[in-house]
PDB file of C-alpha atoms in Angstrom:
ATOM      1  CA  MET S   1     114.030 271.856  75.024  1.00  0.00           C
ATOM      2  CA  THR S   2     110.973 270.264  73.490  1.00  0.00           C
ATOM      3  CA  ARG S   3     107.594 270.466  75.160  1.00  0.00           C
ATOM      4  CA  THR S   4     107.358 266.688  75.383  1.00  0.00           C
ATOM      5  CA  ARG S   5     110.726 266.450  77.131  1.00  0.00           C
ATOM      6  CA  THR S   6     109.749 269.278  79.468  1.00  0.00           C
ATOM      7  CA  LEU S   7     106.409 267.668  80.340  1.00  0.00           C
ATOM      8  CA  LEU S   8     107.869 264.190  80.744  1.00  0.00           C
ATOM      9  CA  GLY S   9     110.796 265.542  82.755  1.00  0.00           C
ATOM     10  CA  GLY S  10     108.447 267.457  85.042  1.00  0.00           C
ATOM     11  CA  VAL S  11     106.213 264.423  85.623  1.00  0.00           C
ATOM     12  CA  ILE S  12     109.179 262.143  86.340  1.00  0.00           C
ATOM     13  CA  LEU S  13     110.740 264.770  88.604  1.00  0.00           C
ATOM     14  CA  ALA S  14     107.486 265.149  90.561  1.00  0.00           C
ATOM     15  CA  ALA S  15     107.204 261.372  90.952  1.00  0.00           C
ATOM     16  CA  VAL S  16     110.819 261.035  92.135  1.00  0.00           C
ATOM     17  CA  THR S  17     110.372 263.933  94.558  1.00  0.00           C
ATOM     18  CA  ILE S  18     107.197 262.430  96.036  1.00  0.00           C
ATOM     19  CA  GLY S  19     108.959 259.050  96.121  1.00  0.00           C
ATOM     20  CA  THR S  20     111.726 260.655  98.160  1.00  0.00           C
ATOM     21  CA  TRP S  21     109.189 261.847 100.716  1.00  0.00           C
ATOM     22  CA  VAL S  22     107.560 258.397 100.855  1.00  0.00           C
ATOM     23  CA  ALA S  23     110.885 256.559 101.169  1.00  0.00           C
ATOM     24  CA  TRP S  24     112.324 258.708 103.937  1.00  0.00           C
ATOM     25  CA  LEU S  25     109.455 260.442 105.734  1.00  0.00           C
ATOM     26  CA  GLY S  26     106.237 258.700 104.721  1.00  0.00           C
ATOM     27  CA  TRP S  27     106.512 256.128 107.482  1.00  0.00           C
ATOM     28  CA  GLU S  28     107.292 258.359 110.446  1.00  0.00           C
ATOM     29  CA  SER S  29     107.000 256.608 113.775  1.00  0.00           C
ATOM     30  CA  GLY S  30     105.409 259.320 115.881  1.00  0.00           C
ATOM     31  CA  TYR S  31     106.682 261.380 118.759  1.00  0.00           C
ATOM     32  CA  ARG S  32     109.017 259.929 121.372  1.00  0.00           C
ATOM     33  CA  THR S  33     109.560 261.048 124.941  1.00  0.00           C
ATOM     34  CA  ASP S  34     112.886 260.481 126.655  1.00  0.00           C
ATOM     35  CA  PRO S  35     112.041 258.857 130.006  1.00  0.00           C
ATOM     36  CA  ARG S  36     115.034 260.470 131.744  1.00  0.00           C
ATOM     37  CA  THR S  37     114.653 264.044 130.532  1.00  0.00           C
ATOM     38  CA  GLY S  38     111.019 264.169 129.502  1.00  0.00           C
ATOM     39  CA  ALA S  39     112.057 265.804 126.216  1.00  0.00           C
ATOM     40  CA  THR S  40     109.817 265.044 123.271  1.00  0.00           C
ATOM     41  CA  SER S  41     111.167 264.569 119.754  1.00  0.00           C
ATOM     42  CA  GLY S  42     109.744 263.536 116.441  1.00  0.00           C
ATOM     43  CA  PRO S  43     107.857 262.674 114.447  1.00  0.00           C
ATOM     44  CA  TYR S  44     110.969 262.047 112.319  1.00  0.00           C
ATOM     45  CA  ALA S  45     114.365 260.821 113.412  1.00  0.00           C
ATOM     46  CA  VAL S  46     117.304 263.039 112.466  1.00  0.00           C
ATOM     47  CA  TRP S  47     118.681 260.398 110.097  1.00  0.00           C
ATOM     48  CA  GLN S  48     115.360 260.333 108.193  1.00  0.00           C
ATOM     49  CA  VAL S  49     115.464 264.081 107.571  1.00  0.00           C
ATOM     50  CA  VAL S  50     119.153 264.007 106.640  1.00  0.00           C
ATOM     51  CA  GLY S  51     118.502 261.149 104.220  1.00  0.00           C
ATOM     52  CA  ALA S  52     115.581 262.992 102.634  1.00  0.00           C
ATOM     53  CA  VAL S  53     117.555 266.223 102.253  1.00  0.00           C
ATOM     54  CA  LEU S  54     120.591 264.494 100.759  1.00  0.00           C
ATOM     55  CA  THR S  55     118.375 262.588  98.330  1.00  0.00           C
ATOM     56  CA  LEU S  56     116.633 265.809  97.302  1.00  0.00           C
ATOM     57  CA  VAL S  57     120.028 267.445  96.732  1.00  0.00           C
ATOM     58  CA  VAL S  58     121.024 264.617  94.362  1.00  0.00           C
ATOM     59  CA  VAL S  59     117.645 264.782  92.602  1.00  0.00           C
ATOM     60  CA  ALA S  60     117.903 268.570  92.180  1.00  0.00           C
ATOM     61  CA  ALA S  61     121.481 268.309  90.904  1.00  0.00           C
ATOM     62  CA  VAL S  62     120.645 265.652  88.306  1.00  0.00           C
ATOM     63  CA  ALA S  63     117.428 267.404  87.301  1.00  0.00           C
ATOM     64  CA  GLY S  64     119.243 270.750  87.068  1.00  0.00           C
ATOM     65  CA  TRP S  65     121.769 269.124  84.737  1.00  0.00           C
ATOM     66  CA  LEU S  66     119.068 267.642  82.496  1.00  0.00           C
ATOM     67  CA  LEU S  67     116.274 270.224  82.748  1.00  0.00           C
ATOM     68  CA  ARG S  68     115.935 273.947  83.276  1.00  0.00           C
ATOM     69  CA  PRO S  69     116.123 275.157  86.878  1.00  0.00           C
ATOM     70  CA  LEU S  70     112.972 277.196  86.185  1.00  0.00           C
ATOM     71  CA  LEU S  71     111.201 273.841  85.872  1.00  0.00           C
ATOM     72  CA  VAL S  72     113.102 271.941  88.549  1.00  0.00           C
ATOM     73  CA  ALA S  73     112.604 274.313  91.477  1.00  0.00           C
ATOM     74  CA  PRO S  74     108.820 274.759  91.282  1.00  0.00           C
ATOM     75  CA  VAL S  75     108.121 271.091  90.503  1.00  0.00           C
ATOM     76  CA  MET S  76     110.225 269.828  93.402  1.00  0.00           C
ATOM     77  CA  THR S  77     108.905 272.483  95.760  1.00  0.00           C
ATOM     78  CA  VAL S  78     105.243 271.839  95.016  1.00  0.00           C
ATOM     79  CA  ALA S  79     105.587 268.040  94.910  1.00  0.00           C
ATOM     80  CA  PHE S  80     107.503 267.689  98.178  1.00  0.00           C
ATOM     81  CA  THR S  81     105.411 270.285 100.016  1.00  0.00           C
ATOM     82  CA  ALA S  82     102.180 268.662  98.833  1.00  0.00           C
ATOM     83  CA  ALA S  83     103.320 265.198  99.929  1.00  0.00           C
ATOM     84  CA  TRP S  84     104.460 266.476 103.312  1.00  0.00           C
ATOM     85  CA  SER S  85     101.367 268.639 103.828  1.00  0.00           C
ATOM     86  CA  GLY S  86      98.885 265.926 102.892  1.00  0.00           C
ATOM     87  CA  HIS S  87     100.247 263.636 105.575  1.00  0.00           C
ATOM     88  CA  ALA S  88     100.725 266.375 108.149  1.00  0.00           C
ATOM     89  CA  ALA S  89      97.217 267.784 107.708  1.00  0.00           C
ATOM     90  CA  ALA S  90      95.716 264.327 108.151  1.00  0.00           C
ATOM     91  CA  THR S  91      97.629 263.597 111.366  1.00  0.00           C
ATOM     92  CA  ASP S  92      97.757 266.990 113.129  1.00  0.00           C
ATOM     93  CA  ASP S  93      94.824 268.136 115.263  1.00  0.00           C
ATOM     94  CA  SER S  94      96.415 271.431 116.307  1.00  0.00           C
ATOM     95  CA  GLY S  95      96.537 273.075 112.883  1.00  0.00           C
ATOM     96  CA  LEU S  96     100.247 273.817 113.302  1.00  0.00           C
ATOM     97  CA  TRP S  97     100.989 271.695 110.247  1.00  0.00           C
ATOM     98  CA  VAL S  98     100.427 274.896 108.233  1.00  0.00           C
ATOM     99  CA  VAL S  99     103.511 276.462 109.843  1.00  0.00           C
ATOM    100  CA  GLY S 100     105.500 273.347 109.005  1.00  0.00           C
ATOM    101  CA  ALA S 101     104.183 273.410 105.443  1.00  0.00           C
ATOM    102  CA  VAL S 102     105.386 276.984 104.974  1.00  0.00           C
ATOM    103  CA  LEU S 103     108.826 276.035 106.311  1.00  0.00           C
ATOM    104  CA  VAL S 104     108.976 272.971 104.051  1.00  0.00           C
ATOM    105  CA  LEU S 105     107.901 275.127 101.096  1.00  0.00           C
ATOM    106  CA  LEU S 106     110.572 277.747 101.778  1.00  0.00           C
ATOM    107  CA  GLY S 107     113.329 275.222 102.445  1.00  0.00           C
ATOM    108  CA  THR S 108     112.541 273.035  99.468  1.00  0.00           C
ATOM    109  CA  GLY S 109     112.171 276.071  97.226  1.00  0.00           C
ATOM    110  CA  ALA S 110     115.465 277.608  98.282  1.00  0.00           C
ATOM    111  CA  GLY S 111     117.369 274.321  98.211  1.00  0.00           C
ATOM    112  CA  SER S 112     116.064 273.081  94.863  1.00  0.00           C
ATOM    113  CA  THR S 113     116.664 276.490  93.288  1.00  0.00           C
ATOM    114  CA  LEU S 114     120.259 276.780  94.504  1.00  0.00           C
ATOM    115  CA  VAL S 115     121.231 273.200  93.700  1.00  0.00           C
ATOM    116  CA  SER S 116     119.590 273.088  90.255  1.00  0.00           C
ATOM    117  CA  LEU S 117     121.083 276.477  89.303  1.00  0.00           C
ATOM    118  CA  GLY S 118     124.494 275.331  90.499  1.00  0.00           C
ATOM    119  CA  SER S 119     124.202 272.135  88.503  1.00  0.00           C
ATOM    120  CA  GLN S 120     123.147 274.061  85.392  1.00  0.00           C
ATOM    121  CA  LEU S 121     126.124 276.432  85.771  1.00  0.00           C
ATOM    122  CA  VAL S 122     128.554 273.531  86.093  1.00  0.00           C
ATOM    123  CA  ARG S 123     127.026 271.935  82.993  1.00  0.00           C
ATOM    124  CA  ARG S 124     127.393 275.139  80.975  1.00  0.00           C
ATOM    125  CA  ARG S 125     131.009 275.593  82.031  1.00  0.00           C
ATOM    126  CA  ALA S 126     131.801 271.973  81.214  1.00  0.00           C
ATOM    127  CA  ARG S 127     130.410 272.412  77.696  1.00  0.00           C
ATOM    128  CA  ARG S 128     132.049 275.768  77.006  1.00  0.00           C
ATOM    129  CA  PRO S 129     135.427 275.436  75.334  1.00  0.00           C
ATOM    130  CA  SER S 130     138.202 277.095  77.203  1.00  0.00           C
ATOM    131  CA  ALA S 131     139.319 280.467  75.819  1.00  0.00           C
ATOM    132  CA  ALA S 132     142.941 279.404  75.975  1.00  0.00           C
ATOM    133  CA  ALA S 133     142.346 276.164  74.053  1.00  0.00           C
ATOM    134  CA  GLY S 134     141.657 277.928  70.762  1.00  0.00           C
ATOM    135  CA  THR S 135     144.495 280.448  70.865  1.00  0.00           C
ATOM    136  CA  ARG S 136     148.051 279.878  69.955  1.00  0.00           C
ATOM    137  CA  LEU S 137     150.920 281.961  71.170  1.00  0.00           C
ATOM    138  CA  PRO S 138     153.059 283.455  68.416  1.00  0.00           C
ATOM    139  CA  GLY S 139     156.345 281.676  68.296  1.00  0.00           C
TER     140      GLY S 139
END
């Protein structure tokens, strides 16, 4: 892989990863309290998190197919964690955003690594000619 392709791929991947955060989680609506139960939830709705995770899975799979997983995993992990942490640090007075940032870092790191490696393995197997295709049985 050329250095230019690696650099360009990393920059595009970072932008798409940050765009994923903005599209799904960048406009969170705050905490909500159920008037009947008093239970508090938020700041994200479940569907927002599910949408973000599924989008990141697709991004990691495509990026793992096109780029090396050793590039994909750290770029996605740092980009998504930085986007999430920047917003969380600015809106959290308790300081607990750091705990969330560590969890986001670990989850994004594990997920992007597994998905990009899986995608790379599928790509390699798809390109490898089958052992049986080149052999003929004596007849």
